[in-house]
Amino acid sequence: EMWMQAGASEKCDVYSFGILLFEILGRRRNFDEAAPESQQWFPKLAWTKYDSNELMEVVESCDEQDEKTAHRMCEVAFWCVQQQPEARPPMSVVVKMLEGEMDIAPPANPFQHLMAAPAAANLWITTTSSVNTALTPANGVSRGSNEIV
């Protein structure tokens, strides 16, 4: 995001906070070189387990109340690390979600762009105009963003 023409925004901080939540949940750094490849990047591993309803396999054992808290933290973290900055909630909403003052809509897969077929990486081309340079999909269709409802 910081390499984009618009520069860094408060949404970078939201993303970083999401990564911090993952580190707290997993009691490990978000990237572990020593782990098997499928478990190296904790946020993606957490999504895989969350998506298959096995989240507690990557969270330290805890009682039922702490499991609910861990699940809530994980959902908030997924919202915070959405690929599109505009899909990330403002920190005021993050706080309300963590404190239970707000319901959390099921998050979209924030890593979908990483799980696409390798050929999909070739769909992006660089277009240049006299005003700016931007990355656009080769088919000219841009994706919509997620909203927190």
mmCIF file with all atom_site columns, C-alpha atoms in Angstrom:
data_model
loop_
_atom_site.group_PDB
_atom_site.id
_atom_site.type_symbol
_atom_site.label_atom_id
_atom_site.label_alt_id
_atom_site.label_comp_id
_atom_site.label_asym_id
_atom_site.label_entity_id
_atom_site.label_seq_id
_atom_site.pdbx_PDB_ins_code
_atom_site.Cartn_x
_atom_site.Cartn_y
_atom_site.Cartn_z
_atom_site.occupancy
_atom_site.B_iso_or_equiv
_atom_site.pdbx_formal_charge
_atom_site.auth_seq_id
_atom_site.auth_comp_id
_atom_site.auth_asym_id
_atom_site.auth_atom_id
_atom_site.pdbx_PDB_model_num
ATOM 1   C CA . GLU A 1 1   ? 0.000   0.000   0.000   1.00 0.00 ? 1   GLU A CA 1
ATOM 2   C CA . MET A 1 2   ? 2.772   2.444   0.832   1.00 0.00 ? 2   MET A CA 1
ATOM 3   C CA . TRP A 1 3   ? 4.202   2.096   -2.691  1.00 0.00 ? 3   TRP A CA 1
ATOM 4   C CA . MET A 1 4   ? 0.949   3.231   -4.266  1.00 0.00 ? 4   MET A CA 1
ATOM 5   C CA . GLN A 1 5   ? 0.678   6.793   -5.510  1.00 0.00 ? 5   GLN A CA 1
ATOM 6   C CA . ALA A 1 6   ? -1.638  7.805   -2.665  1.00 0.00 ? 6   ALA A CA 1
ATOM 7   C CA . GLY A 1 7   ? 0.998   6.769   -0.119  1.00 0.00 ? 7   GLY A CA 1
ATOM 8   C CA . ALA A 1 8   ? 0.544   5.398   3.359   1.00 0.00 ? 8   ALA A CA 1
ATOM 9   C CA . SER A 1 9   ? -2.619  6.080   5.307   1.00 0.00 ? 9   SER A CA 1
ATOM 10  C CA . GLU A 1 10  ? -4.099  5.209   8.687   1.00 0.00 ? 10  GLU A CA 1
ATOM 11  C CA . LYS A 1 11  ? -5.203  1.951   7.021   1.00 0.00 ? 11  LYS A CA 1
ATOM 12  C CA . CYS A 1 12  ? -1.538  0.829   7.171   1.00 0.00 ? 12  CYS A CA 1
ATOM 13  C CA . ASP A 1 13  ? -1.795  1.062   10.957  1.00 0.00 ? 13  ASP A CA 1
ATOM 14  C CA . VAL A 1 14  ? -5.006  -0.973  10.897  1.00 0.00 ? 14  VAL A CA 1
ATOM 15  C CA . TYR A 1 15  ? -3.221  -3.675  8.870   1.00 0.00 ? 15  TYR A CA 1
ATOM 16  C CA . SER A 1 16  ? -0.281  -3.672  11.310  1.00 0.00 ? 16  SER A CA 1
ATOM 17  C CA . PHE A 1 17  ? -2.668  -3.965  14.247  1.00 0.00 ? 17  PHE A CA 1
ATOM 18  C CA . GLY A 1 18  ? -4.274  -6.996  12.582  1.00 0.00 ? 18  GLY A CA 1
ATOM 19  C CA . ILE A 1 19  ? -0.853  -8.623  12.244  1.00 0.00 ? 19  ILE A CA 1
ATOM 20  C CA . LEU A 1 20  ? -0.197  -7.873  15.930  1.00 0.00 ? 20  LEU A CA 1
ATOM 21  C CA . LEU A 1 21  ? -3.498  -9.572  16.850  1.00 0.00 ? 21  LEU A CA 1
ATOM 22  C CA . PHE A 1 22  ? -2.367  -12.674 14.935  1.00 0.00 ? 22  PHE A CA 1
ATOM 23  C CA . GLU A 1 23  ? 0.949   -12.689 16.825  1.00 0.00 ? 23  GLU A CA 1
ATOM 24  C CA . ILE A 1 24  ? -0.916  -12.499 20.136  1.00 0.00 ? 24  ILE A CA 1
ATOM 25  C CA . LEU A 1 25  ? -3.340  -15.265 19.127  1.00 0.00 ? 25  LEU A CA 1
ATOM 26  C CA . GLY A 1 26  ? -0.673  -17.637 17.876  1.00 0.00 ? 26  GLY A CA 1
ATOM 27  C CA . ARG A 1 27  ? 1.884   -16.678 20.509  1.00 0.00 ? 27  ARG A CA 1
ATOM 28  C CA . ARG A 1 28  ? 4.464   -16.514 17.758  1.00 0.00 ? 28  ARG A CA 1
ATOM 29  C CA . ARG A 1 29  ? 5.809   -14.126 15.170  1.00 0.00 ? 29  ARG A CA 1
ATOM 30  C CA . ASN A 1 30  ? 3.668   -13.811 12.073  1.00 0.00 ? 30  ASN A CA 1
ATOM 31  C CA . PHE A 1 31  ? 6.398   -15.460 9.951   1.00 0.00 ? 31  PHE A CA 1
ATOM 32  C CA . ASP A 1 32  ? 8.384   -18.510 11.085  1.00 0.00 ? 32  ASP A CA 1
ATOM 33  C CA . GLU A 1 33  ? 11.104  -19.626 8.672   1.00 0.00 ? 33  GLU A CA 1
ATOM 34  C CA . ALA A 1 34  ? 11.649  -22.840 10.628  1.00 0.00 ? 34  ALA A CA 1
ATOM 35  C CA . ALA A 1 35  ? 8.022   -23.984 10.243  1.00 0.00 ? 35  ALA A CA 1
ATOM 36  C CA . PRO A 1 36  ? 6.888   -26.171 7.342   1.00 0.00 ? 36  PRO A CA 1
ATOM 37  C CA . GLU A 1 37  ? 6.067   -24.003 4.296   1.00 0.00 ? 37  GLU A CA 1
ATOM 38  C CA . SER A 1 38  ? 2.291   -24.295 4.773   1.00 0.00 ? 38  SER A CA 1
ATOM 39  C CA . GLN A 1 39  ? 2.645   -22.941 8.335   1.00 0.00 ? 39  GLN A CA 1
ATOM 40  C CA . GLN A 1 40  ? 5.303   -20.253 7.848   1.00 0.00 ? 40  GLN A CA 1
ATOM 41  C CA . TRP A 1 41  ? 3.034   -17.226 7.572   1.00 0.00 ? 41  TRP A CA 1
ATOM 42  C CA . PHE A 1 42  ? 0.706   -17.412 10.562  1.00 0.00 ? 42  PHE A CA 1
ATOM 43  C CA . PRO A 1 43  ? -2.113  -15.149 9.266   1.00 0.00 ? 43  PRO A CA 1
ATOM 44  C CA . LYS A 1 44  ? -2.640  -17.373 6.213   1.00 0.00 ? 44  LYS A CA 1
ATOM 45  C CA . LEU A 1 45  ? -2.471  -20.514 8.374   1.00 0.00 ? 45  LEU A CA 1
ATOM 46  C CA . ALA A 1 46  ? -5.031  -18.954 10.731  1.00 0.00 ? 46  ALA A CA 1
ATOM 47  C CA . TRP A 1 47  ? -7.367  -18.282 7.773   1.00 0.00 ? 47  TRP A CA 1
ATOM 48  C CA . THR A 1 48  ? -7.061  -21.885 6.587   1.00 0.00 ? 48  THR A CA 1
ATOM 49  C CA . LYS A 1 49  ? -7.959  -23.156 10.069  1.00 0.00 ? 49  LYS A CA 1
ATOM 50  C CA . TYR A 1 50  ? -10.716 -20.549 10.538  1.00 0.00 ? 50  TYR A CA 1
ATOM 51  C CA . ASP A 1 51  ? -12.239 -21.414 7.166   1.00 0.00 ? 51  ASP A CA 1
ATOM 52  C CA . SER A 1 52  ? -12.323 -25.116 8.060   1.00 0.00 ? 52  SER A CA 1
ATOM 53  C CA . ASN A 1 53  ? -13.709 -24.406 11.571  1.00 0.00 ? 53  ASN A CA 1
ATOM 54  C CA . GLU A 1 54  ? -10.455 -25.569 13.211  1.00 0.00 ? 54  GLU A CA 1
ATOM 55  C CA . LEU A 1 55  ? -9.177  -22.242 14.535  1.00 0.00 ? 55  LEU A CA 1
ATOM 56  C CA . MET A 1 56  ? -8.449  -23.577 18.013  1.00 0.00 ? 56  MET A CA 1
ATOM 57  C CA . GLU A 1 57  ? -5.763  -25.845 16.513  1.00 0.00 ? 57  GLU A CA 1
ATOM 58  C CA . VAL A 1 58  ? -3.517  -22.803 16.105  1.00 0.00 ? 58  VAL A CA 1
ATOM 59  C CA . VAL A 1 59  ? -4.476  -21.018 19.337  1.00 0.00 ? 59  VAL A CA 1
ATOM 60  C CA . GLU A 1 60  ? -3.093  -22.074 22.697  1.00 0.00 ? 60  GLU A CA 1
ATOM 61  C CA . SER A 1 61  ? -5.534  -24.235 24.661  1.00 0.00 ? 61  SER A CA 1
ATOM 62  C CA . CYS A 1 62  ? -8.008  -22.178 26.630  1.00 0.00 ? 62  CYS A CA 1
ATOM 63  C CA . ASP A 1 63  ? -11.398 -22.389 28.293  1.00 0.00 ? 63  ASP A CA 1
ATOM 64  C CA . GLU A 1 64  ? -14.708 -21.776 26.502  1.00 0.00 ? 64  GLU A CA 1
ATOM 65  C CA . GLN A 1 65  ? -14.849 -18.039 27.298  1.00 0.00 ? 65  GLN A CA 1
ATOM 66  C CA . ASP A 1 66  ? -11.288 -17.520 26.061  1.00 0.00 ? 66  ASP A CA 1
ATOM 67  C CA . GLU A 1 67  ? -12.134 -19.482 22.896  1.00 0.00 ? 67  GLU A CA 1
ATOM 68  C CA . LYS A 1 68  ? -14.906 -16.979 22.148  1.00 0.00 ? 68  LYS A CA 1
ATOM 69  C CA . THR A 1 69  ? -12.477 -14.114 22.738  1.00 0.00 ? 69  THR A CA 1
ATOM 70  C CA . ALA A 1 70  ? -9.853  -15.740 20.500  1.00 0.00 ? 70  ALA A CA 1
ATOM 71  C CA . HIS A 1 71  ? -12.432 -16.276 17.764  1.00 0.00 ? 71  HIS A CA 1
ATOM 72  C CA . ARG A 1 72  ? -13.520 -12.627 18.006  1.00 0.00 ? 72  ARG A CA 1
ATOM 73  C CA . MET A 1 73  ? -9.895  -11.430 17.925  1.00 0.00 ? 73  MET A CA 1
ATOM 74  C CA . CYS A 1 74  ? -9.208  -13.559 14.881  1.00 0.00 ? 74  CYS A CA 1
ATOM 75  C CA . GLU A 1 75  ? -12.216 -12.234 12.964  1.00 0.00 ? 75  GLU A CA 1
ATOM 76  C CA . VAL A 1 76  ? -11.188 -8.669  13.784  1.00 0.00 ? 76  VAL A CA 1
ATOM 77  C CA . ALA A 1 77  ? -7.638  -9.447  12.635  1.00 0.00 ? 77  ALA A CA 1
ATOM 78  C CA . PHE A 1 78  ? -8.978  -10.784 9.319   1.00 0.00 ? 78  PHE A CA 1
ATOM 79  C CA . TRP A 1 79  ? -10.910 -7.551  8.793   1.00 0.00 ? 79  TRP A CA 1
ATOM 80  C CA . CYS A 1 80  ? -7.796  -5.526  9.628   1.00 0.00 ? 80  CYS A CA 1
ATOM 81  C CA . VAL A 1 81  ? -5.611  -7.310  7.060   1.00 0.00 ? 81  VAL A CA 1
ATOM 82  C CA . GLN A 1 82  ? -7.979  -7.120  4.101   1.00 0.00 ? 82  GLN A CA 1
ATOM 83  C CA . GLN A 1 83  ? -5.972  -6.584  0.914   1.00 0.00 ? 83  GLN A CA 1
ATOM 84  C CA . GLN A 1 84  ? -7.908  -3.475  -0.100  1.00 0.00 ? 84  GLN A CA 1
ATOM 85  C CA . PRO A 1 85  ? -7.289  -0.672  2.433   1.00 0.00 ? 85  PRO A CA 1
ATOM 86  C CA . GLU A 1 86  ? -10.838 0.658   2.027   1.00 0.00 ? 86  GLU A CA 1
ATOM 87  C CA . ALA A 1 87  ? -12.172 -2.723  3.193   1.00 0.00 ? 87  ALA A CA 1
ATOM 88  C CA . ARG A 1 88  ? -10.361 -2.370  6.542   1.00 0.00 ? 88  ARG A CA 1
ATOM 89  C CA . PRO A 1 89  ? -12.364 -0.892  9.406   1.00 0.00 ? 89  PRO A CA 1
ATOM 90  C CA . PRO A 1 90  ? -11.329 2.324   11.141  1.00 0.00 ? 90  PRO A CA 1
ATOM 91  C CA . MET A 1 91  ? -9.615  1.778   14.505  1.00 0.00 ? 91  MET A CA 1
ATOM 92  C CA . SER A 1 92  ? -12.666 3.111   16.358  1.00 0.00 ? 92  SER A CA 1
ATOM 93  C CA . VAL A 1 93  ? -14.683 0.231   14.869  1.00 0.00 ? 93  VAL A CA 1
ATOM 94  C CA . VAL A 1 94  ? -11.875 -2.256  15.597  1.00 0.00 ? 94  VAL A CA 1
ATOM 95  C CA . VAL A 1 95  ? -12.015 -1.280  19.282  1.00 0.00 ? 95  VAL A CA 1
ATOM 96  C CA . LYS A 1 96  ? -15.807 -1.683  19.402  1.00 0.00 ? 96  LYS A CA 1
ATOM 97  C CA . MET A 1 97  ? -15.585 -5.108  17.749  1.00 0.00 ? 97  MET A CA 1
ATOM 98  C CA . LEU A 1 98  ? -12.879 -6.273  20.168  1.00 0.00 ? 98  LEU A CA 1
ATOM 99  C CA . GLU A 1 99  ? -14.826 -5.027  23.180  1.00 0.00 ? 99  GLU A CA 1
ATOM 100 C CA . GLY A 1 100 ? -17.973 -6.833  22.035  1.00 0.00 ? 100 GLY A CA 1
ATOM 101 C CA . GLU A 1 101 ? -19.926 -3.602  21.524  1.00 0.00 ? 101 GLU A CA 1
ATOM 102 C CA . MET A 1 102 ? -20.460 -4.484  17.898  1.00 0.00 ? 102 MET A CA 1
ATOM 103 C CA . ASP A 1 103 ? -21.297 -7.647  16.008  1.00 0.00 ? 103 ASP A CA 1
ATOM 104 C CA . ILE A 1 104 ? -18.680 -8.804  13.529  1.00 0.00 ? 104 ILE A CA 1
ATOM 105 C CA . ALA A 1 105 ? -19.764 -9.821  10.046  1.00 0.00 ? 105 ALA A CA 1
ATOM 106 C CA . PRO A 1 106 ? -17.957 -12.917 8.762   1.00 0.00 ? 106 PRO A CA 1
ATOM 107 C CA . PRO A 1 107 ? -14.779 -11.627 7.116   1.00 0.00 ? 107 PRO A CA 1
ATOM 108 C CA . ALA A 1 108 ? -13.949 -12.192 3.473   1.00 0.00 ? 108 ALA A CA 1
ATOM 109 C CA . ASN A 1 109 ? -10.784 -14.170 2.776   1.00 0.00 ? 109 ASN A CA 1
ATOM 110 C CA . PRO A 1 110 ? -8.073  -11.498 3.015   1.00 0.00 ? 110 PRO A CA 1
ATOM 111 C CA . PHE A 1 111 ? -5.578  -13.793 1.295   1.00 0.00 ? 111 PHE A CA 1
ATOM 112 C CA . GLN A 1 112 ? -7.618  -14.735 -1.765  1.00 0.00 ? 112 GLN A CA 1
ATOM 113 C CA . HIS A 1 113 ? -5.142  -12.853 -3.943  1.00 0.00 ? 113 HIS A CA 1
ATOM 114 C CA . LEU A 1 114 ? -2.368  -15.130 -2.648  1.00 0.00 ? 114 LEU A CA 1
ATOM 115 C CA . MET A 1 115 ? -4.291  -18.350 -3.234  1.00 0.00 ? 115 MET A CA 1
ATOM 116 C CA . ALA A 1 116 ? -5.105  -17.741 -6.901  1.00 0.00 ? 116 ALA A CA 1
ATOM 117 C CA . ALA A 1 117 ? -3.604  -19.941 -9.591  1.00 0.00 ? 117 ALA A CA 1
ATOM 118 C CA . PRO A 1 118 ? -0.039  -18.935 -10.544 1.00 0.00 ? 118 PRO A CA 1
ATOM 119 C CA . ALA A 1 119 ? -1.261  -17.944 -14.011 1.00 0.00 ? 119 ALA A CA 1
ATOM 120 C CA . ALA A 1 120 ? -3.387  -15.261 -12.361 1.00 0.00 ? 120 ALA A CA 1
ATOM 121 C CA . ALA A 1 121 ? -0.221  -13.379 -11.462 1.00 0.00 ? 121 ALA A CA 1
ATOM 122 C CA . ASN A 1 122 ? 0.281   -12.758 -15.172 1.00 0.00 ? 122 ASN A CA 1
ATOM 123 C CA . LEU A 1 123 ? -3.092  -11.026 -15.464 1.00 0.00 ? 123 LEU A CA 1
ATOM 124 C CA . TRP A 1 124 ? -1.650  -7.783  -14.128 1.00 0.00 ? 124 TRP A CA 1
ATOM 125 C CA . ILE A 1 125 ? -0.073  -5.337  -16.526 1.00 0.00 ? 125 ILE A CA 1
ATOM 126 C CA . THR A 1 126 ? 1.418   -1.924  -16.057 1.00 0.00 ? 126 THR A CA 1
ATOM 127 C CA . THR A 1 127 ? -0.351  0.885   -17.806 1.00 0.00 ? 127 THR A CA 1
ATOM 128 C CA . THR A 1 128 ? 1.218   4.260   -18.197 1.00 0.00 ? 128 THR A CA 1
ATOM 129 C CA . SER A 1 129 ? -0.400  7.581   -18.908 1.00 0.00 ? 129 SER A CA 1
ATOM 130 C CA . SER A 1 130 ? 1.007   11.086  -18.940 1.00 0.00 ? 130 SER A CA 1
ATOM 131 C CA . VAL A 1 131 ? -0.442  11.621  -15.474 1.00 0.00 ? 131 VAL A CA 1
ATOM 132 C CA . ASN A 1 132 ? 0.458   8.492   -13.523 1.00 0.00 ? 132 ASN A CA 1
ATOM 133 C CA . THR A 1 133 ? 1.422   4.833   -13.527 1.00 0.00 ? 133 THR A CA 1
ATOM 134 C CA . ALA A 1 134 ? -0.899  2.213   -12.089 1.00 0.00 ? 134 ALA A CA 1
ATOM 135 C CA . LEU A 1 135 ? -1.354  -1.535  -11.996 1.00 0.00 ? 135 LEU A CA 1
ATOM 136 C CA . THR A 1 136 ? -4.578  -2.715  -13.574 1.00 0.00 ? 136 THR A CA 1
ATOM 137 C CA . PRO A 1 137 ? -6.000  -6.140  -14.372 1.00 0.00 ? 137 PRO A CA 1
ATOM 138 C CA . ALA A 1 138 ? -5.257  -7.209  -17.942 1.00 0.00 ? 138 ALA A CA 1
ATOM 139 C CA . ASN A 1 139 ? -8.976  -7.627  -18.583 1.00 0.00 ? 139 ASN A CA 1
ATOM 140 C CA . GLY A 1 140 ? -9.637  -4.047  -17.477 1.00 0.00 ? 140 GLY A CA 1
ATOM 141 C CA . VAL A 1 141 ? -12.120 -5.151  -14.810 1.00 0.00 ? 141 VAL A CA 1
ATOM 142 C CA . SER A 1 142 ? -11.372 -4.101  -11.272 1.00 0.00 ? 142 SER A CA 1
ATOM 143 C CA . ARG A 1 143 ? -12.601 -5.910  -8.202  1.00 0.00 ? 143 ARG A CA 1
ATOM 144 C CA . GLY A 1 144 ? -15.090 -4.465  -5.758  1.00 0.00 ? 144 GLY A CA 1
ATOM 145 C CA . SER A 1 145 ? -14.294 -3.992  -2.117  1.00 0.00 ? 145 SER A CA 1
ATOM 146 C CA . ASN A 1 146 ? -15.673 -5.596  0.998   1.00 0.00 ? 146 ASN A CA 1
ATOM 147 C CA . GLU A 1 147 ? -17.742 -3.614  3.445   1.00 0.00 ? 147 GLU A CA 1
ATOM 148 C CA . ILE A 1 148 ? -18.195 -4.148  7.129   1.00 0.00 ? 148 ILE A CA 1
ATOM 149 C CA . VAL A 1 149 ? -21.907 -4.318  7.759   1.00 0.00 ? 149 VAL A CA 1
#
